[in-house]
Short mmCIF file of C-alpha atoms and ligand atoms in Angstrom, two decimals:
data_model
loop_
_atom_site.label_atom_id
_atom_site.label_comp_id
_atom_site.label_asym_id
_atom_site.label_seq_id
_atom_site.Cartn_x
_atom_site.Cartn_y
_atom_site.Cartn_z
CA MET A 1 141.47 99.13 117.90
CA LYS A 2 143.83 96.16 117.96
CA LYS A 3 143.08 92.84 119.60
CA GLU A 4 145.80 93.55 122.20
CA ASP A 5 143.71 96.49 123.44
CA PHE A 6 141.23 93.94 124.81
CA ILE A 7 143.75 92.13 127.05
CA PHE A 8 142.89 92.70 130.71
CA THR A 9 146.17 93.56 132.43
CA HIS A 10 145.06 95.19 135.68
CA ASN A 11 145.37 94.06 139.28
CA TYR A 12 142.07 92.84 140.57
CA ASP A 13 140.32 91.59 143.64
CA SER A 14 139.71 87.91 142.92
CA SER A 15 137.92 87.34 146.23
CA LEU A 16 134.78 88.92 144.82
CA GLU A 17 131.95 86.43 144.26
CA GLY A 18 128.54 86.96 142.75
CA CYS A 19 126.17 86.43 139.92
CA TYR A 20 125.20 88.30 136.77
CA ARG A 21 122.32 87.75 134.42
CA TRP A 22 121.91 88.92 130.81
CA GLU A 23 119.25 88.39 128.21
CA SER A 24 120.59 88.48 124.68
CA PRO A 25 118.83 88.20 121.31
CA SER A 26 119.41 86.21 118.20
CA ASN A 27 120.02 88.12 114.96
CA ILE A 28 119.36 87.55 111.29
CA ALA A 29 121.92 88.57 108.69
CA LEU A 30 120.78 90.48 105.59
CA VAL A 31 124.22 90.45 103.99
CA LYS A 32 125.73 87.17 105.11
CA TYR A 33 128.97 86.26 106.81
CA TRP A 34 130.18 83.10 105.12
CA GLY A 35 133.88 82.35 105.20
CA LYS A 36 136.45 83.24 107.82
CA SER A 37 140.16 83.40 108.50
CA GLU A 38 141.88 82.34 111.70
CA ASP A 39 140.58 83.78 115.00
CA GLN A 40 137.06 84.20 113.61
CA ILE A 41 138.01 87.05 111.31
CA PRO A 42 135.30 87.35 108.64
CA LYS A 43 136.19 87.25 104.97
CA ASN A 44 133.60 89.95 104.34
CA SER A 45 131.42 92.38 106.28
CA SER A 46 127.87 91.48 107.26
CA ILE A 47 124.78 93.46 108.30
CA SER A 48 122.03 92.06 110.50
CA PHE A 49 118.75 92.89 112.17
CA THR A 50 118.76 92.20 115.89
CA LEU A 51 115.67 90.22 116.91
CA LYS A 52 113.37 90.97 119.82
CA ASN A 53 111.70 87.73 120.89
CA CYS A 54 114.26 85.00 120.18
CA LEU A 55 116.32 85.41 123.34
CA THR A 56 118.72 83.52 125.56
CA ASN A 57 118.62 84.28 129.26
CA THR A 58 121.87 83.39 131.03
CA LYS A 59 122.80 83.56 134.70
CA LEU A 60 126.50 83.28 135.52
CA GLU A 61 127.44 82.57 139.13
CA PHE A 62 131.10 82.87 140.05
CA VAL A 63 132.93 81.85 143.21
CA LYS A 64 136.65 81.77 143.83
CA LYS A 65 138.21 78.38 143.00
CA LYS A 66 139.55 76.52 146.02
CA LEU A 67 142.81 75.65 144.29
CA LYS A 68 144.54 77.79 141.69
CA SER A 69 144.94 75.91 138.41
CA GLN A 70 145.07 76.46 134.69
CA LEU A 71 141.98 74.29 134.21
CA PHE A 72 138.48 75.69 133.85
CA ASP A 73 135.93 74.69 136.42
CA PHE A 74 132.30 75.14 135.38
CA ASP A 75 128.90 73.47 135.15
CA ILE A 76 126.26 74.36 132.61
CA PHE A 77 122.51 73.91 133.06
CA PHE A 78 119.93 74.34 130.31
CA ASP A 79 116.31 74.70 131.44
CA GLY A 80 117.46 73.65 134.91
CA LYS A 81 119.10 70.42 133.74
CA LEU A 82 122.82 69.73 133.82
CA LYS A 83 124.05 69.56 130.22
CA LEU A 84 127.34 67.74 129.94
CA GLU A 85 127.04 67.81 126.15
CA PHE A 86 127.23 71.64 126.14
CA LYS A 87 130.53 71.65 128.01
CA PRO A 88 132.97 71.19 125.08
CA LYS A 89 131.64 74.28 123.24
CA VAL A 90 131.79 76.43 126.37
CA HIS A 91 135.25 75.08 127.08
CA VAL A 92 136.48 76.11 123.62
CA PHE A 93 134.97 79.56 124.17
CA LEU A 94 136.70 79.99 127.55
CA GLU A 95 140.00 78.79 126.10
CA ARG A 96 139.75 81.34 123.29
CA ILE A 97 138.97 84.27 125.58
CA LYS A 98 141.29 83.49 128.52
CA LYS A 99 144.11 85.56 126.99
CA TYR A 100 141.79 88.59 127.10
CA CYS A 101 140.11 87.77 130.42
CA PRO A 102 142.76 85.97 132.52
CA TYR A 103 140.60 86.38 135.63
CA ILE A 104 138.24 83.64 134.41
CA LEU A 105 140.78 81.08 135.62
CA GLU A 106 140.28 82.27 139.20
CA TYR A 107 136.64 81.26 139.42
CA LYS A 108 134.36 78.30 139.45
CA PHE A 109 131.35 79.11 137.26
CA THR A 110 127.79 77.86 137.28
CA ILE A 111 125.98 78.79 134.07
CA ASN A 112 122.18 78.59 133.97
CA THR A 113 120.63 79.24 130.61
CA THR A 114 117.21 79.16 128.94
CA ASN A 115 115.89 80.17 125.52
CA THR A 116 112.57 81.85 124.77
CA PHE A 117 112.36 79.95 121.50
CA PRO A 118 111.84 76.19 121.37
CA HIS A 119 114.99 74.15 121.82
CA SER A 120 116.08 72.28 118.67
CA SER A 121 113.67 74.33 116.60
CA GLY A 122 116.44 74.77 114.07
CA ILE A 123 116.98 78.36 115.21
CA ALA A 124 120.65 78.90 115.90
CA SER A 125 120.97 79.60 119.60
CA SER A 126 124.71 80.22 119.39
CA ALA A 127 124.37 83.95 118.64
CA SER A 128 122.09 84.66 121.61
CA GLY A 129 123.74 82.09 123.89
CA VAL A 130 127.34 83.11 123.31
CA SER A 131 126.60 86.84 123.45
CA ALA A 132 124.70 86.45 126.74
CA LEU A 133 127.67 84.60 128.27
CA ALA A 134 130.16 87.16 126.92
CA LEU A 135 128.11 89.95 128.51
CA CYS A 136 128.02 88.15 131.87
CA ILE A 137 131.81 87.82 131.73
CA MET A 138 132.13 91.51 130.94
CA SER A 139 129.98 92.26 133.99
CA ILE A 140 132.56 90.40 136.10
CA GLU A 141 135.35 92.37 134.43
CA LYS A 142 133.55 95.61 135.16
CA SER A 143 133.11 94.71 138.81
CA ILE A 144 136.70 93.59 139.51
CA GLY A 145 138.72 95.94 137.34
CA PRO A 146 139.17 99.68 136.97
CA SER A 147 136.21 101.59 135.60
CA ILE A 148 135.57 101.10 131.90
CA SER A 149 133.41 103.11 129.54
CA GLU A 150 130.09 101.78 128.30
CA GLU A 151 131.52 101.90 124.80
CA PHE A 152 134.46 99.66 125.77
CA PHE A 153 132.16 97.31 127.69
CA TYR A 154 130.03 96.58 124.62
CA LYS A 155 132.96 96.53 122.20
CA LYS A 156 134.78 93.95 124.28
CA ALA A 157 131.57 91.94 124.83
CA SER A 158 131.15 91.82 121.05
CA PHE A 159 134.86 90.99 120.62
CA LEU A 160 134.57 88.06 123.08
CA ALA A 161 131.28 86.85 121.58
CA ARG A 162 132.93 86.79 118.14
CA LEU A 163 135.54 84.37 119.45
CA GLY A 164 132.75 82.00 120.50
CA SER A 165 130.61 82.22 117.37
CA GLY A 166 131.20 84.84 114.69
CA SER A 167 127.61 85.96 114.23
CA ALA A 168 127.18 86.27 118.03
CA CYS A 169 129.19 89.50 117.96
CA ARG A 170 126.22 91.15 116.19
CA SER A 171 123.87 90.42 119.10
CA VAL A 172 125.10 92.64 121.93
CA LYS A 173 123.88 96.11 121.05
CA GLY A 174 121.67 97.99 118.63
CA SER A 175 118.98 97.12 116.09
CA VAL A 176 121.04 97.02 112.92
CA ASN A 177 124.59 95.74 113.23
CA LEU A 178 127.62 95.96 110.97
CA TRP A 179 130.50 93.56 111.53
CA GLY A 180 133.65 93.41 109.45
CA ALA A 181 135.98 96.15 108.24
CA HIS A 182 134.52 98.02 105.28
CA LYS A 183 136.17 100.87 103.42
CA SER A 184 133.05 103.04 103.52
CA PHE A 185 132.64 102.86 107.30
CA LYS A 186 135.72 103.90 109.19
CA THR A 187 134.45 102.70 112.58
CA SER A 188 133.75 99.20 111.25
CA SER A 189 136.02 96.41 112.42
CA ASP A 190 136.77 92.74 111.89
CA LEU A 191 137.20 92.39 115.65
CA PHE A 192 133.72 93.40 116.80
CA SER A 193 130.37 94.52 115.53
CA ILE A 194 129.04 98.07 115.68
CA ASP A 195 125.62 99.63 115.83
CA SER A 196 124.80 100.88 112.31
CA PRO A 197 127.12 103.82 111.58
CA PHE A 198 124.33 105.53 109.60
CA LYS A 199 120.76 106.58 110.41
CA VAL A 200 118.46 103.69 109.57
CA ASN A 201 115.10 104.59 108.02
CA ASP A 202 112.22 104.26 110.51
CA VAL A 203 110.44 101.70 108.34
CA PHE A 204 113.08 99.13 109.30
CA MET A 205 112.97 99.81 113.02
CA SER A 206 109.58 98.07 113.27
CA TYR A 207 110.26 95.42 110.63
CA HIS A 208 108.83 91.96 111.22
CA ASP A 209 110.60 88.62 110.94
CA ALA A 210 108.34 85.57 111.02
CA VAL A 211 110.57 82.53 111.38
CA LEU A 212 109.02 79.55 109.61
CA LEU A 213 110.27 76.34 111.20
CA VAL A 214 110.56 74.01 108.23
CA ASP A 215 113.04 71.57 109.67
CA LYS A 216 113.95 71.17 113.31
CA GLY A 217 116.54 68.48 112.64
CA VAL A 218 120.25 68.73 113.26
CA LYS A 219 122.09 70.33 110.34
CA THR A 220 123.93 67.86 108.11
CA VAL A 221 126.87 70.25 107.77
CA SER A 222 127.95 72.47 110.67
CA SER A 223 128.55 76.15 110.05
CA THR A 224 132.19 75.64 111.07
CA ALA A 225 132.61 73.11 108.25
CA GLY A 226 130.69 75.38 105.86
CA HIS A 227 132.92 78.38 106.59
CA GLU A 228 135.96 76.21 106.01
CA LEU A 229 134.77 75.16 102.58
CA MET A 230 134.88 78.82 101.56
CA ASN A 231 138.70 78.82 101.84
CA ASP A 232 139.22 77.12 98.49
CA HIS A 233 135.81 77.84 97.05
CA LEU A 234 135.65 78.31 93.30
CA PHE A 235 133.66 81.54 93.74
CA GLY A 236 135.23 82.62 97.05
CA LYS A 237 137.11 85.71 95.83
CA LYS A 238 134.14 86.95 93.82
CA ARG A 239 131.77 86.30 96.71
CA PHE A 240 133.82 88.26 99.25
CA GLN A 241 134.01 91.28 96.92
CA THR A 242 130.29 91.02 96.06
CA ALA A 243 129.41 90.98 99.74
CA GLN A 244 131.38 94.20 100.30
CA ASP A 245 129.51 95.77 97.37
CA ASN A 246 126.20 94.51 98.77
CA ILE A 247 127.01 96.11 102.14
CA GLU A 248 127.47 99.42 100.37
CA GLU A 249 124.19 99.01 98.51
CA LEU A 250 122.27 97.81 101.57
CA SER A 251 123.50 100.76 103.63
CA ILE A 252 121.95 103.10 101.05
CA ILE A 253 118.68 101.11 101.11
CA LEU A 254 118.59 101.07 104.91
CA LYS A 255 118.95 104.86 104.86
CA ASN A 256 116.46 105.65 102.11
CA GLY A 257 113.88 102.96 102.92
CA ASN A 258 113.47 101.73 99.33
CA LEU A 259 111.65 98.44 99.96
CA ASP A 260 111.77 97.14 96.39
CA ASP A 261 115.55 97.39 96.47
CA PHE A 262 115.57 95.82 99.94
CA VAL A 263 113.56 92.80 98.73
CA ARG A 264 115.80 92.29 95.71
CA LEU A 265 119.07 92.53 97.61
CA VAL A 266 118.06 90.49 100.66
CA GLU A 267 116.71 87.58 98.61
CA LYS A 268 119.77 87.64 96.36
CA GLU A 269 122.03 87.38 99.43
CA ALA A 270 120.03 84.50 100.92
CA LEU A 271 120.14 82.50 97.70
CA MET A 272 123.80 83.29 97.14
CA LEU A 273 124.60 81.82 100.58
CA HIS A 274 122.92 78.56 99.61
CA GLY A 275 124.41 78.74 96.11
CA LEU A 276 127.84 78.80 97.74
CA MET A 277 126.95 75.72 99.77
CA MET A 278 125.69 73.89 96.70
CA THR A 279 128.89 74.73 94.79
CA SER A 280 131.29 73.87 97.63
CA ASP A 281 133.55 70.87 97.24
CA PRO A 282 132.09 68.64 98.57
CA SER A 283 128.74 70.24 97.86
CA TYR A 284 125.77 70.11 100.17
CA ILE A 285 122.16 71.24 100.22
CA LEU A 286 120.48 72.52 103.38
CA LEU A 287 117.30 73.69 101.66
CA LYS A 288 114.30 71.34 101.80
CA PRO A 289 111.52 71.01 99.21
CA LYS A 290 109.24 72.90 101.62
CA THR A 291 111.73 75.77 101.81
CA LEU A 292 111.42 76.17 98.05
CA GLN A 293 107.63 75.90 98.16
CA ILE A 294 107.55 78.72 100.73
CA ILE A 295 109.90 80.86 98.62
CA GLU A 296 107.72 80.38 95.55
CA ALA A 297 104.58 81.22 97.51
CA ILE A 298 106.14 84.40 98.92
CA ARG A 299 107.20 85.55 95.44
CA GLU A 300 103.75 84.85 94.01
CA PHE A 301 102.02 86.66 96.88
CA ARG A 302 104.32 89.64 96.37
CA LEU A 303 103.63 89.74 92.66
CA ILE A 304 99.87 89.68 93.17
CA THR A 305 99.55 91.99 96.19
CA LYS A 306 102.57 94.30 95.57
CA ILE A 307 103.30 93.96 99.30
CA PRO A 308 107.09 94.16 99.80
CA VAL A 309 107.43 90.93 101.74
CA CYS A 310 110.61 88.92 101.21
CA PHE A 311 112.54 85.98 102.61
CA THR A 312 115.99 85.37 103.94
CA LEU A 313 117.69 82.17 105.01
CA ASP A 314 120.26 81.07 107.54
CA ALA A 315 122.48 78.04 107.23
CA GLY A 316 119.44 75.75 107.34
CA ALA A 317 116.02 75.06 105.88
CA ASN A 318 114.00 77.55 107.94
CA VAL A 319 112.67 80.66 106.23
CA HIS A 320 112.73 84.15 107.75
CA VAL A 321 109.85 86.17 106.29
CA LEU A 322 110.61 89.91 106.44
CA PHE A 323 107.99 92.63 106.04
CA PRO A 324 107.13 96.16 107.17
CA ASP A 325 104.80 96.74 110.10
CA LYS A 326 102.15 98.46 107.97
CA ASN A 327 101.57 95.18 106.06
CA SER A 328 101.69 92.91 109.08
CA VAL A 329 97.98 92.01 109.13
CA GLU A 330 97.90 90.90 105.47
CA VAL A 331 101.20 89.05 105.73
CA TYR A 332 100.28 87.20 108.93
CA ASN A 333 96.98 86.19 107.30
CA PHE A 334 98.96 84.93 104.32
CA ILE A 335 101.36 82.99 106.57
CA ASP A 336 98.47 81.42 108.49
CA SER A 337 96.53 80.48 105.37
CA SER A 338 99.30 79.53 102.96
CA LEU A 339 102.72 79.09 104.57
CA LYS A 340 102.44 77.56 108.00
CA LEU A 341 101.24 74.26 106.53
CA TYR A 342 104.82 73.77 105.31
CA CYS A 343 106.20 74.13 108.86
CA GLU A 344 106.81 71.28 111.29
CA ASN A 345 103.74 71.12 113.55
CA ASN A 346 102.45 74.21 111.73
CA SER A 347 104.70 76.26 113.96
CA TYR A 348 106.45 79.54 113.38
CA ILE A 349 107.83 82.34 115.54
CA LYS A 350 106.62 85.92 115.37
CA ASP A 351 109.59 88.18 115.81
CA CYS A 352 110.62 91.70 114.88
CA VAL A 353 113.57 94.07 115.06
CA GLY A 354 114.75 94.57 118.65
CA TYR A 355 117.29 96.68 120.48
CA GLY A 356 120.04 94.37 121.74
CA ALA A 357 120.91 92.67 125.00
CA LYS A 358 119.66 93.65 128.43
CA GLN A 359 121.11 93.12 131.90
CA LEU A 360 118.57 91.63 134.29
O1 LIG B 1 128.29 82.46 113.49
P1 LIG B 1 128.39 81.22 112.69
O2 LIG B 1 129.80 80.73 112.61
O3 LIG B 1 127.43 80.18 113.14
O4 LIG B 1 128.02 81.56 111.18
C1 LIG B 1 126.75 82.04 110.84
C2 LIG B 1 126.62 82.20 109.39
C3 LIG B 1 125.25 82.55 108.87
O5 LIG B 1 124.26 82.46 109.85
C4 LIG B 1 124.88 81.60 107.75
C5 LIG B 1 125.24 83.95 108.27
C6 LIG B 1 125.33 85.09 109.24
O6 LIG B 1 125.93 86.09 108.87
O7 LIG B 1 124.73 85.00 110.32
#
């Protein structure tokens, strides 16, 4: 599909008013997206697990604007409180999608949003937040326009979410997502994410992700700035090719369920992401001493117990601990006895692989 295929060109009844509500999850990348071209086109493909418990719940109310204008009219509330500081991000998102959803200029919107995970916990809420909003907008499109297939609905929701925050496109549907055109998967696309185009081994469908909250502070370098530093990065070309190779390898692992290979590849990807940050110009370090202490402890525990538990990292200091369901008792005991002391307020989030967004 081309991006032009997502432009809404139909006549529609703009007098319709109403409200839609979607709950959308966060996701954690196994092979990372780091580096992009214009229009949020990724420099390499990425694969993620969709999470189950880290969710954003968004209600979008829409009423016809009194006066027609080219300006957006919306208010955004978070946990019931008006959030003027959220407006610029939403505004950028609406600006980017208006070409594809011209009807959004007809309405005044009230957005009410809440997260199931603690605010400013250091967990990126952009993936769940942007995807929930994109899905609400697609619900409007579905109600005012000609009938669209379920497949198109989710593809366009993912396409719109991508324009808000790249990784958000992986949050709309499915448990394992692939985003970014890859030669081995002909349905893959840079424009939107797809549900894994191969059968994922059952062991991964109940995988756990315990999110250890090491640092709840604001990131010193935004992901937008980080992506930009990949444009002239010394290792950029090599990284983008390596990521494509890692996608190939991970797809085989996800099919055959080889957990030793999974551990090796996932940790390598996480550390490569931070290696790229440390070798950017200017360089920066998002890992904290406690992040490294947790990583060392996980590796030691794995060596001693032979339990295939591993870590991955986002663009921050928090650690995602990944492990199969059959080892969950031992690993949660280990986290409680040896890892949570490194977390702010001893707090961490118990999550696992989920199924994608849900209309409420
Ligand atoms: O979606 P963004 O622009 O916030 O970038 C997210 C990048 C990583 O979280 C570091 C990796 C990924 O693939 O999710």
